[in-house]
Amino acid sequence: MARSTPLSPAEWQFWDTWMTAQRLLSGEVDRTLQRDFGISKAEFSVLVSVHRASDDQLRVTELADSLGWEKSRVAHQLTRMEQRGLLARTESGAAGRRTGITLTQAGRDVVQRAIDGHSDTIRRLGLDPLTPDQAAAIRAWSQQLIDRLDPPRRSTPPPAEPEPDRFRPAGPTGAR
């Protein structure tokens, strides 16, 4: 194994600062979703993934792939969310062998309100403090990391803008 070059103090400071910022941002996002909408980040991720799918339906394997989760984690998460009435499992494919997921009306209501509120949180904590050039540099660096760490995703980059009808404001969402 080749020896690596040790990190300089400035490089360590960059890394530690970035890791701390990620941890703090992740915690604040989770607290906000929990406090304002009664859902965790994991639940939000599932709801948004199904919401983005055509007809608010997605196969379990597609969900696992899109989130980068093991199928057992997805199964446990779906069971909890199904018990809360946020989604329902459906049969699809030949002889109903594939399990699909669809949002219930309660799931649709929660995800739309959470998307609106989460957008406010993202803007307030992450985007507003950045200049357009800073945002572009961070996005480019993040894409480089994704390309190195998750090569299959390179062939299917996310759309630059979400479909407007999938992320339309739901109107007044009440106190946050």
Short mmCIF file of N, CA and C in Angstrom, two decimals:
data_model
loop_
_atom_site.label_atom_id
_atom_site.label_comp_id
_atom_site.label_asym_id
_atom_site.label_seq_id
_atom_site.Cartn_x
_atom_site.Cartn_y
_atom_site.Cartn_z
N MET A 1 0.83 -1.18 0.00
CA MET A 1 0.00 0.00 0.00
C MET A 1 0.88 1.24 0.00
N ALA A 2 0.58 2.16 -0.88
CA ALA A 2 1.37 3.38 -0.98
C ALA A 2 1.12 4.28 0.23
N ARG A 3 2.17 4.95 0.64
CA ARG A 3 2.03 5.88 1.76
C ARG A 3 1.31 7.13 1.28
N SER A 4 0.46 7.61 2.12
CA SER A 4 -0.25 8.83 1.76
C SER A 4 0.46 10.03 2.36
N THR A 5 0.19 11.16 1.78
CA THR A 5 0.75 12.40 2.28
C THR A 5 -0.10 12.87 3.46
N PRO A 6 0.51 13.14 4.59
CA PRO A 6 -0.28 13.61 5.74
C PRO A 6 -1.00 14.91 5.42
N LEU A 7 -2.13 15.10 6.06
CA LEU A 7 -2.87 16.34 5.88
C LEU A 7 -2.17 17.47 6.62
N SER A 8 -2.20 18.63 6.03
CA SER A 8 -1.65 19.81 6.69
C SER A 8 -2.63 20.29 7.76
N PRO A 9 -2.20 21.13 8.67
CA PRO A 9 -3.14 21.67 9.66
C PRO A 9 -4.34 22.38 9.00
N ALA A 10 -4.11 23.08 7.92
CA ALA A 10 -5.21 23.76 7.23
C ALA A 10 -6.18 22.75 6.63
N GLU A 11 -5.65 21.65 6.09
CA GLU A 11 -6.52 20.61 5.53
C GLU A 11 -7.34 19.93 6.62
N TRP A 12 -6.70 19.66 7.77
CA TRP A 12 -7.44 19.09 8.89
C TRP A 12 -8.53 20.04 9.36
N GLN A 13 -8.19 21.32 9.42
CA GLN A 13 -9.18 22.32 9.85
C GLN A 13 -10.36 22.35 8.88
N PHE A 14 -10.08 22.30 7.57
CA PHE A 14 -11.15 22.25 6.57
C PHE A 14 -12.03 21.03 6.81
N TRP A 15 -11.39 19.86 6.96
CA TRP A 15 -12.15 18.61 7.12
C TRP A 15 -13.00 18.64 8.39
N ASP A 16 -12.39 19.03 9.50
CA ASP A 16 -13.13 19.07 10.77
C ASP A 16 -14.29 20.07 10.70
N THR A 17 -14.07 21.21 10.08
CA THR A 17 -15.13 22.21 9.95
C THR A 17 -16.27 21.68 9.10
N TRP A 18 -15.93 21.04 7.99
CA TRP A 18 -16.96 20.49 7.10
C TRP A 18 -17.76 19.40 7.80
N MET A 19 -17.07 18.49 8.50
CA MET A 19 -17.76 17.41 9.21
C MET A 19 -18.66 17.96 10.32
N THR A 20 -18.20 18.96 11.04
CA THR A 20 -19.02 19.57 12.09
C THR A 20 -20.23 20.26 11.48
N ALA A 21 -20.04 20.99 10.40
CA ALA A 21 -21.16 21.66 9.73
C ALA A 21 -22.20 20.65 9.26
N GLN A 22 -21.75 19.54 8.69
CA GLN A 22 -22.67 18.49 8.24
C GLN A 22 -23.48 17.94 9.41
N ARG A 23 -22.79 17.64 10.51
CA ARG A 23 -23.46 17.08 11.68
C ARG A 23 -24.50 18.05 12.23
N LEU A 24 -24.12 19.31 12.36
CA LEU A 24 -25.04 20.31 12.91
C LEU A 24 -26.23 20.54 11.98
N LEU A 25 -25.98 20.62 10.69
CA LEU A 25 -27.05 20.83 9.73
C LEU A 25 -28.01 19.65 9.71
N SER A 26 -27.45 18.45 9.72
CA SER A 26 -28.28 17.25 9.72
C SER A 26 -29.16 17.19 10.97
N GLY A 27 -28.59 17.51 12.11
CA GLY A 27 -29.35 17.52 13.35
C GLY A 27 -30.46 18.56 13.34
N GLU A 28 -30.16 19.74 12.83
CA GLU A 28 -31.18 20.80 12.78
C GLU A 28 -32.30 20.45 11.81
N VAL A 29 -31.96 19.86 10.68
CA VAL A 29 -32.98 19.43 9.72
C VAL A 29 -33.88 18.38 10.37
N ASP A 30 -33.28 17.42 11.06
CA ASP A 30 -34.06 16.37 11.70
C ASP A 30 -34.99 16.95 12.77
N ARG A 31 -34.45 17.84 13.61
CA ARG A 31 -35.28 18.47 14.66
C ARG A 31 -36.43 19.27 14.05
N THR A 32 -36.16 20.00 12.98
CA THR A 32 -37.19 20.81 12.35
C THR A 32 -38.29 19.94 11.76
N LEU A 33 -37.91 18.88 11.04
CA LEU A 33 -38.91 17.98 10.47
C LEU A 33 -39.75 17.33 11.57
N GLN A 34 -39.08 16.92 12.65
CA GLN A 34 -39.78 16.28 13.76
C GLN A 34 -40.73 17.26 14.45
N ARG A 35 -40.23 18.44 14.74
CA ARG A 35 -41.02 19.43 15.47
C ARG A 35 -42.20 19.95 14.63
N ASP A 36 -41.94 20.30 13.38
CA ASP A 36 -42.96 20.96 12.57
C ASP A 36 -43.91 20.01 11.86
N PHE A 37 -43.45 18.78 11.58
CA PHE A 37 -44.28 17.88 10.77
C PHE A 37 -44.44 16.49 11.36
N GLY A 38 -43.77 16.22 12.49
CA GLY A 38 -43.91 14.94 13.15
C GLY A 38 -43.30 13.78 12.40
N ILE A 39 -42.30 14.07 11.55
CA ILE A 39 -41.62 13.01 10.80
C ILE A 39 -40.11 13.15 10.95
N SER A 40 -39.42 12.03 10.80
CA SER A 40 -37.96 12.03 10.85
C SER A 40 -37.39 12.30 9.45
N LYS A 41 -36.08 12.53 9.41
CA LYS A 41 -35.42 12.69 8.10
C LYS A 41 -35.61 11.45 7.25
N ALA A 42 -35.52 10.28 7.87
CA ALA A 42 -35.69 9.03 7.12
C ALA A 42 -37.10 8.95 6.53
N GLU A 43 -38.10 9.30 7.33
CA GLU A 43 -39.48 9.29 6.82
C GLU A 43 -39.66 10.31 5.71
N PHE A 44 -39.06 11.48 5.88
CA PHE A 44 -39.13 12.51 4.85
C PHE A 44 -38.52 11.99 3.55
N SER A 45 -37.36 11.34 3.65
CA SER A 45 -36.69 10.80 2.46
C SER A 45 -37.57 9.80 1.73
N VAL A 46 -38.22 8.92 2.48
CA VAL A 46 -39.12 7.93 1.87
C VAL A 46 -40.31 8.63 1.22
N LEU A 47 -40.95 9.53 1.95
CA LEU A 47 -42.13 10.22 1.42
C LEU A 47 -41.80 11.00 0.14
N VAL A 48 -40.69 11.71 0.14
CA VAL A 48 -40.31 12.49 -1.04
C VAL A 48 -39.99 11.57 -2.21
N SER A 49 -39.30 10.47 -1.96
CA SER A 49 -38.98 9.54 -3.04
C SER A 49 -40.24 8.98 -3.69
N VAL A 50 -41.21 8.60 -2.88
CA VAL A 50 -42.47 8.07 -3.44
C VAL A 50 -43.25 9.19 -4.12
N HIS A 51 -43.25 10.37 -3.52
CA HIS A 51 -43.96 11.53 -4.08
C HIS A 51 -43.41 11.90 -5.46
N ARG A 52 -42.11 11.81 -5.63
CA ARG A 52 -41.48 12.16 -6.91
C ARG A 52 -41.78 11.14 -8.01
N ALA A 53 -42.10 9.92 -7.62
CA ALA A 53 -42.37 8.86 -8.59
C ALA A 53 -43.69 9.14 -9.30
N SER A 54 -43.82 8.61 -10.49
CA SER A 54 -45.06 8.82 -11.23
C SER A 54 -46.21 8.17 -10.47
N ASP A 55 -47.33 8.85 -10.43
CA ASP A 55 -48.54 8.38 -9.74
C ASP A 55 -48.32 8.10 -8.26
N ASP A 56 -47.33 8.74 -7.65
CA ASP A 56 -47.04 8.54 -6.23
C ASP A 56 -46.87 7.07 -5.88
N GLN A 57 -46.27 6.29 -6.80
CA GLN A 57 -46.04 4.87 -6.56
C GLN A 57 -44.60 4.53 -6.91
N LEU A 58 -44.03 3.61 -6.12
CA LEU A 58 -42.64 3.21 -6.32
C LEU A 58 -42.48 1.77 -5.85
N ARG A 59 -41.62 1.03 -6.51
CA ARG A 59 -41.31 -0.33 -6.05
C ARG A 59 -40.31 -0.25 -4.89
N VAL A 60 -40.39 -1.21 -4.00
CA VAL A 60 -39.52 -1.23 -2.83
C VAL A 60 -38.05 -1.25 -3.26
N THR A 61 -37.73 -2.04 -4.26
CA THR A 61 -36.33 -2.12 -4.71
C THR A 61 -35.86 -0.78 -5.28
N GLU A 62 -36.73 -0.07 -5.97
CA GLU A 62 -36.37 1.25 -6.49
C GLU A 62 -36.12 2.23 -5.34
N LEU A 63 -36.94 2.14 -4.31
CA LEU A 63 -36.75 3.00 -3.14
C LEU A 63 -35.42 2.70 -2.46
N ALA A 64 -35.13 1.44 -2.25
CA ALA A 64 -33.86 1.05 -1.61
C ALA A 64 -32.68 1.57 -2.42
N ASP A 65 -32.75 1.41 -3.74
CA ASP A 65 -31.66 1.88 -4.60
C ASP A 65 -31.52 3.40 -4.53
N SER A 66 -32.65 4.10 -4.59
CA SER A 66 -32.57 5.57 -4.63
C SER A 66 -32.06 6.15 -3.31
N LEU A 67 -32.35 5.50 -2.20
CA LEU A 67 -31.90 6.00 -0.90
C LEU A 67 -30.54 5.43 -0.49
N GLY A 68 -30.08 4.38 -1.18
CA GLY A 68 -28.82 3.75 -0.80
C GLY A 68 -28.94 2.97 0.49
N TRP A 69 -30.13 2.45 0.76
CA TRP A 69 -30.39 1.69 1.98
C TRP A 69 -30.44 0.21 1.68
N GLU A 70 -30.14 -0.60 2.69
CA GLU A 70 -30.34 -2.04 2.60
C GLU A 70 -31.84 -2.32 2.57
N LYS A 71 -32.21 -3.40 1.91
CA LYS A 71 -33.64 -3.73 1.80
C LYS A 71 -34.27 -3.97 3.17
N SER A 72 -33.51 -4.52 4.11
CA SER A 72 -34.08 -4.76 5.45
C SER A 72 -34.39 -3.44 6.15
N ARG A 73 -33.54 -2.44 5.98
CA ARG A 73 -33.82 -1.13 6.58
C ARG A 73 -35.07 -0.53 5.96
N VAL A 74 -35.18 -0.64 4.64
CA VAL A 74 -36.38 -0.12 3.96
C VAL A 74 -37.62 -0.83 4.48
N ALA A 75 -37.56 -2.15 4.60
CA ALA A 75 -38.72 -2.92 5.05
C ALA A 75 -39.17 -2.46 6.44
N HIS A 76 -38.23 -2.29 7.36
CA HIS A 76 -38.58 -1.84 8.71
C HIS A 76 -39.17 -0.42 8.69
N GLN A 77 -38.56 0.45 7.89
CA GLN A 77 -39.05 1.83 7.79
C GLN A 77 -40.46 1.86 7.22
N LEU A 78 -40.70 1.07 6.18
CA LEU A 78 -42.02 1.04 5.55
C LEU A 78 -43.08 0.50 6.51
N THR A 79 -42.72 -0.51 7.29
CA THR A 79 -43.67 -1.06 8.27
C THR A 79 -44.10 0.02 9.26
N ARG A 80 -43.14 0.77 9.79
CA ARG A 80 -43.47 1.83 10.74
C ARG A 80 -44.34 2.91 10.08
N MET A 81 -44.01 3.28 8.86
CA MET A 81 -44.76 4.33 8.17
C MET A 81 -46.16 3.85 7.77
N GLU A 82 -46.26 2.59 7.42
CA GLU A 82 -47.57 2.02 7.08
C GLU A 82 -48.45 2.01 8.33
N GLN A 83 -47.88 1.66 9.47
CA GLN A 83 -48.63 1.67 10.73
C GLN A 83 -49.10 3.07 11.11
N ARG A 84 -48.37 4.08 10.70
CA ARG A 84 -48.75 5.47 10.97
C ARG A 84 -49.73 6.00 9.93
N GLY A 85 -50.02 5.21 8.90
CA GLY A 85 -50.98 5.62 7.89
C GLY A 85 -50.43 6.57 6.83
N LEU A 86 -49.09 6.62 6.68
CA LEU A 86 -48.48 7.53 5.71
C LEU A 86 -48.36 6.92 4.32
N LEU A 87 -48.30 5.60 4.25
CA LEU A 87 -48.19 4.93 2.96
C LEU A 87 -48.84 3.57 3.05
N ALA A 88 -49.01 2.97 1.88
CA ALA A 88 -49.57 1.62 1.80
C ALA A 88 -48.72 0.82 0.82
N ARG A 89 -48.62 -0.45 1.08
CA ARG A 89 -47.90 -1.34 0.16
C ARG A 89 -48.90 -1.90 -0.83
N THR A 90 -48.45 -2.06 -2.06
CA THR A 90 -49.31 -2.58 -3.12
C THR A 90 -48.59 -3.72 -3.82
N GLU A 91 -49.36 -4.52 -4.51
CA GLU A 91 -48.77 -5.58 -5.33
C GLU A 91 -48.68 -5.06 -6.75
N SER A 92 -47.58 -5.39 -7.40
CA SER A 92 -47.42 -4.99 -8.80
C SER A 92 -46.66 -6.09 -9.52
N GLY A 93 -46.63 -6.01 -10.81
CA GLY A 93 -45.91 -7.00 -11.60
C GLY A 93 -46.71 -8.28 -11.76
N ALA A 94 -46.08 -9.26 -12.37
CA ALA A 94 -46.73 -10.54 -12.64
C ALA A 94 -47.13 -11.22 -11.34
N ALA A 95 -48.37 -11.60 -11.23
CA ALA A 95 -48.91 -12.32 -10.07
C ALA A 95 -48.68 -11.58 -8.75
N GLY A 96 -48.53 -10.26 -8.84
CA GLY A 96 -48.36 -9.47 -7.62
C GLY A 96 -47.10 -9.79 -6.85
N ARG A 97 -46.05 -10.19 -7.51
CA ARG A 97 -44.82 -10.61 -6.82
C ARG A 97 -43.98 -9.45 -6.33
N ARG A 98 -44.10 -8.31 -6.97
CA ARG A 98 -43.30 -7.17 -6.55
C ARG A 98 -44.12 -6.29 -5.62
N THR A 99 -43.50 -5.86 -4.57
CA THR A 99 -44.20 -4.99 -3.64
C THR A 99 -43.96 -3.55 -4.04
N GLY A 100 -45.04 -2.83 -4.17
CA GLY A 100 -44.97 -1.41 -4.47
C GLY A 100 -45.34 -0.61 -3.23
N ILE A 101 -45.11 0.68 -3.31
CA ILE A 101 -45.44 1.59 -2.23
C ILE A 101 -46.22 2.74 -2.84
N THR A 102 -47.26 3.15 -2.16
CA THR A 102 -48.02 4.32 -2.59
C THR A 102 -48.31 5.19 -1.37
N LEU A 103 -48.44 6.47 -1.60
CA LEU A 103 -48.77 7.37 -0.51
C LEU A 103 -50.26 7.31 -0.22
N THR A 104 -50.59 7.37 1.04
CA THR A 104 -51.98 7.54 1.43
C THR A 104 -52.28 9.04 1.36
N GLN A 105 -53.53 9.41 1.55
CA GLN A 105 -53.85 10.84 1.56
C GLN A 105 -53.10 11.54 2.70
N ALA A 106 -53.02 10.89 3.85
CA ALA A 106 -52.27 11.48 4.97
C ALA A 106 -50.80 11.66 4.60
N GLY A 107 -50.21 10.68 3.90
CA GLY A 107 -48.83 10.79 3.46
C GLY A 107 -48.64 11.92 2.47
N ARG A 108 -49.59 12.07 1.54
CA ARG A 108 -49.51 13.17 0.57
C ARG A 108 -49.58 14.53 1.27
N ASP A 109 -50.49 14.63 2.23
CA ASP A 109 -50.64 15.89 2.97
C ASP A 109 -49.36 16.23 3.73
N VAL A 110 -48.81 15.25 4.43
CA VAL A 110 -47.60 15.49 5.22
C VAL A 110 -46.42 15.84 4.32
N VAL A 111 -46.23 15.10 3.24
CA VAL A 111 -45.06 15.35 2.40
C VAL A 111 -45.15 16.72 1.73
N GLN A 112 -46.32 17.14 1.33
CA GLN A 112 -46.42 18.45 0.69
C GLN A 112 -46.12 19.56 1.68
N ARG A 113 -46.67 19.46 2.89
CA ARG A 113 -46.37 20.47 3.91
C ARG A 113 -44.89 20.44 4.28
N ALA A 114 -44.33 19.23 4.39
CA ALA A 114 -42.93 19.10 4.78
C ALA A 114 -42.00 19.62 3.69
N ILE A 115 -42.34 19.40 2.42
CA ILE A 115 -41.53 19.93 1.33
C ILE A 115 -41.48 21.45 1.41
N ASP A 116 -42.63 22.06 1.62
CA ASP A 116 -42.68 23.52 1.73
C ASP A 116 -41.83 24.00 2.91
N GLY A 117 -42.02 23.39 4.07
CA GLY A 117 -41.28 23.79 5.26
C GLY A 117 -39.80 23.47 5.16
N HIS A 118 -39.48 22.33 4.57
CA HIS A 118 -38.08 21.94 4.41
C HIS A 118 -37.37 22.90 3.46
N SER A 119 -38.08 23.35 2.44
CA SER A 119 -37.51 24.34 1.52
C SER A 119 -37.13 25.60 2.28
N ASP A 120 -37.99 26.03 3.20
CA ASP A 120 -37.68 27.21 4.02
C ASP A 120 -36.42 26.97 4.85
N THR A 121 -36.31 25.78 5.44
CA THR A 121 -35.15 25.44 6.27
C THR A 121 -33.88 25.42 5.43
N ILE A 122 -33.94 24.79 4.27
CA ILE A 122 -32.77 24.72 3.38
C ILE A 122 -32.32 26.13 3.00
N ARG A 123 -33.28 26.94 2.63
CA ARG A 123 -32.95 28.31 2.23
C ARG A 123 -32.33 29.08 3.40
N ARG A 124 -32.97 29.03 4.56
CA ARG A 124 -32.52 29.80 5.72
C ARG A 124 -31.13 29.36 6.19
N LEU A 125 -30.93 28.05 6.30
CA LEU A 125 -29.67 27.55 6.86
C LEU A 125 -28.56 27.38 5.84
N GLY A 126 -28.92 26.99 4.62
CA GLY A 126 -27.89 26.62 3.67
C GLY A 126 -27.68 27.53 2.49
N LEU A 127 -28.75 28.04 1.92
CA LEU A 127 -28.61 28.78 0.67
C LEU A 127 -28.47 30.29 0.85
N ASP A 128 -29.28 30.88 1.72
CA ASP A 128 -29.23 32.34 1.88
C ASP A 128 -27.85 32.87 2.23
N PRO A 129 -27.07 32.17 3.07
CA PRO A 129 -25.75 32.71 3.41
C PRO A 129 -24.72 32.63 2.28
N LEU A 130 -25.03 31.89 1.21
CA LEU A 130 -24.06 31.67 0.13
C LEU A 130 -24.25 32.64 -1.03
N THR A 131 -23.14 33.01 -1.64
CA THR A 131 -23.22 33.72 -2.92
C THR A 131 -23.48 32.67 -4.00
N PRO A 132 -23.95 33.07 -5.18
CA PRO A 132 -24.13 32.10 -6.26
C PRO A 132 -22.82 31.37 -6.61
N ASP A 133 -21.70 32.06 -6.56
CA ASP A 133 -20.42 31.41 -6.87
C ASP A 133 -20.06 30.37 -5.81
N GLN A 134 -20.31 30.67 -4.54
CA GLN A 134 -20.04 29.70 -3.48
C GLN A 134 -20.93 28.47 -3.65
N ALA A 135 -22.20 28.70 -3.94
CA ALA A 135 -23.13 27.58 -4.13
C ALA A 135 -22.69 26.71 -5.31
N ALA A 136 -22.26 27.34 -6.40
CA ALA A 136 -21.80 26.59 -7.57
C ALA A 136 -20.55 25.78 -7.25
N ALA A 137 -19.63 26.35 -6.48
CA ALA A 137 -18.40 25.64 -6.12
C ALA A 137 -18.71 24.44 -5.22
N ILE A 138 -19.60 24.62 -4.27
CA ILE A 138 -19.96 23.52 -3.37
C ILE A 138 -20.68 22.43 -4.15
N ARG A 139 -21.56 22.82 -5.06
CA ARG A 139 -22.27 21.82 -5.88
C ARG A 139 -21.27 21.04 -6.75
N ALA A 140 -20.32 21.73 -7.36
CA ALA A 140 -19.33 21.05 -8.21
C ALA A 140 -18.48 20.09 -7.38
N TRP A 141 -18.04 20.53 -6.20
CA TRP A 141 -17.24 19.67 -5.33
C TRP A 141 -18.06 18.47 -4.87
N SER A 142 -19.32 18.71 -4.50
CA SER A 142 -20.19 17.61 -4.08
C SER A 142 -20.38 16.61 -5.20
N GLN A 143 -20.55 17.09 -6.43
CA GLN A 143 -20.72 16.19 -7.57
C GLN A 143 -19.45 15.36 -7.79
N GLN A 144 -18.28 15.97 -7.60
CA GLN A 144 -17.03 15.21 -7.71
C GLN A 144 -17.00 14.08 -6.68
N LEU A 145 -17.43 14.36 -5.46
CA LEU A 145 -17.47 13.32 -4.42
C LEU A 145 -18.44 12.21 -4.82
N ILE A 146 -19.62 12.59 -5.30
CA ILE A 146 -20.60 11.59 -5.72
C ILE A 146 -20.03 10.73 -6.84
N ASP A 147 -19.39 11.35 -7.80
CA ASP A 147 -18.82 10.60 -8.93
C ASP A 147 -17.76 9.61 -8.46
N ARG A 148 -16.97 9.98 -7.45
CA ARG A 148 -15.94 9.08 -6.94
C ARG A 148 -16.52 7.97 -6.07
N LEU A 149 -17.51 8.32 -5.26
CA LEU A 149 -18.03 7.38 -4.28
C LEU A 149 -19.20 6.54 -4.77
N ASP A 150 -19.91 7.01 -5.77
CA ASP A 150 -21.10 6.32 -6.26
C ASP A 150 -21.15 6.41 -7.78
N PRO A 151 -20.19 5.74 -8.47
CA PRO A 151 -20.10 5.86 -9.93
C PRO A 151 -21.38 5.56 -10.70
N PRO A 152 -22.23 4.61 -10.27
CA PRO A 152 -23.44 4.36 -11.07
C PRO A 152 -24.34 5.58 -11.20
N ARG A 153 -24.32 6.47 -10.23
CA ARG A 153 -25.18 7.65 -10.29
C ARG A 153 -24.71 8.66 -11.34
N ARG A 154 -23.48 8.53 -11.80
CA ARG A 154 -22.98 9.46 -12.81
C ARG A 154 -23.80 9.43 -14.08
N SER A 155 -24.31 8.25 -14.43
CA SER A 155 -25.04 8.12 -15.69
C SER A 155 -26.45 8.68 -15.60
N THR A 156 -26.95 8.91 -14.40
CA THR A 156 -28.30 9.44 -14.26
C THR A 156 -28.32 10.58 -13.26
N PRO A 157 -27.78 11.75 -13.66
CA PRO A 157 -27.77 12.88 -12.73
C PRO A 157 -29.19 13.35 -12.46
N PRO A 158 -29.41 13.92 -11.26
CA PRO A 158 -30.74 14.42 -10.96
C PRO A 158 -31.08 15.60 -11.85
N PRO A 159 -32.36 15.83 -12.10
CA PRO A 159 -32.74 16.98 -12.91
C PRO A 159 -32.30 18.27 -12.22
N ALA A 160 -31.98 19.28 -13.02
CA ALA A 160 -31.53 20.55 -12.46
C ALA A 160 -32.63 21.19 -11.63
N GLU A 161 -33.85 21.07 -12.06
CA GLU A 161 -34.99 21.64 -11.35
C GLU A 161 -36.02 20.54 -11.12
N PRO A 162 -36.64 20.49 -9.94
CA PRO A 162 -37.71 19.51 -9.75
C PRO A 162 -38.90 19.84 -10.62
N GLU A 163 -39.68 18.81 -10.94
CA GLU A 163 -40.89 19.04 -11.72
C GLU A 163 -41.78 19.98 -10.93
N PRO A 164 -42.21 21.09 -11.53
CA PRO A 164 -42.98 22.08 -10.77
C PRO A 164 -44.23 21.50 -10.12
N ASP A 165 -44.95 20.62 -10.81
CA ASP A 165 -46.18 20.10 -10.23
C ASP A 165 -45.93 19.13 -9.09
N ARG A 166 -44.73 18.58 -8.98
CA ARG A 166 -44.43 17.63 -7.90
C ARG A 166 -44.02 18.37 -6.63
N PHE A 167 -43.64 19.63 -6.75
CA PHE A 167 -43.18 20.38 -5.59
C PHE A 167 -43.88 21.72 -5.49
N ARG A 168 -45.13 21.75 -5.87
CA ARG A 168 -45.88 22.99 -5.80
C ARG A 168 -46.19 23.31 -4.34
N PRO A 169 -46.24 24.59 -4.01
CA PRO A 169 -46.62 24.95 -2.64
C PRO A 169 -48.03 24.47 -2.35
N ALA A 170 -48.24 24.02 -1.14
CA ALA A 170 -49.55 23.50 -0.76
C ALA A 170 -50.44 24.59 -0.18
N GLY A 171 -49.96 25.81 -0.16
CA GLY A 171 -50.74 26.88 0.45
C GLY A 171 -50.33 27.04 1.89
N PRO A 172 -51.13 27.74 2.67
CA PRO A 172 -50.77 27.97 4.07
C PRO A 172 -50.56 26.66 4.81
N THR A 173 -49.48 26.59 5.55
CA THR A 173 -49.17 25.36 6.28
C THR A 173 -49.31 25.53 7.78
N GLY A 174 -49.80 26.66 8.20
CA GLY A 174 -49.98 26.86 9.63
C GLY A 174 -48.69 27.27 10.30
N ALA A 175 -48.71 27.34 11.59
CA ALA A 175 -47.53 27.76 12.35
C ALA A 175 -46.45 26.72 12.25
N ARG A 176 -45.23 27.20 12.19
CA ARG A 176 -44.09 26.28 12.11
C ARG A 176 -43.24 26.39 13.31
#
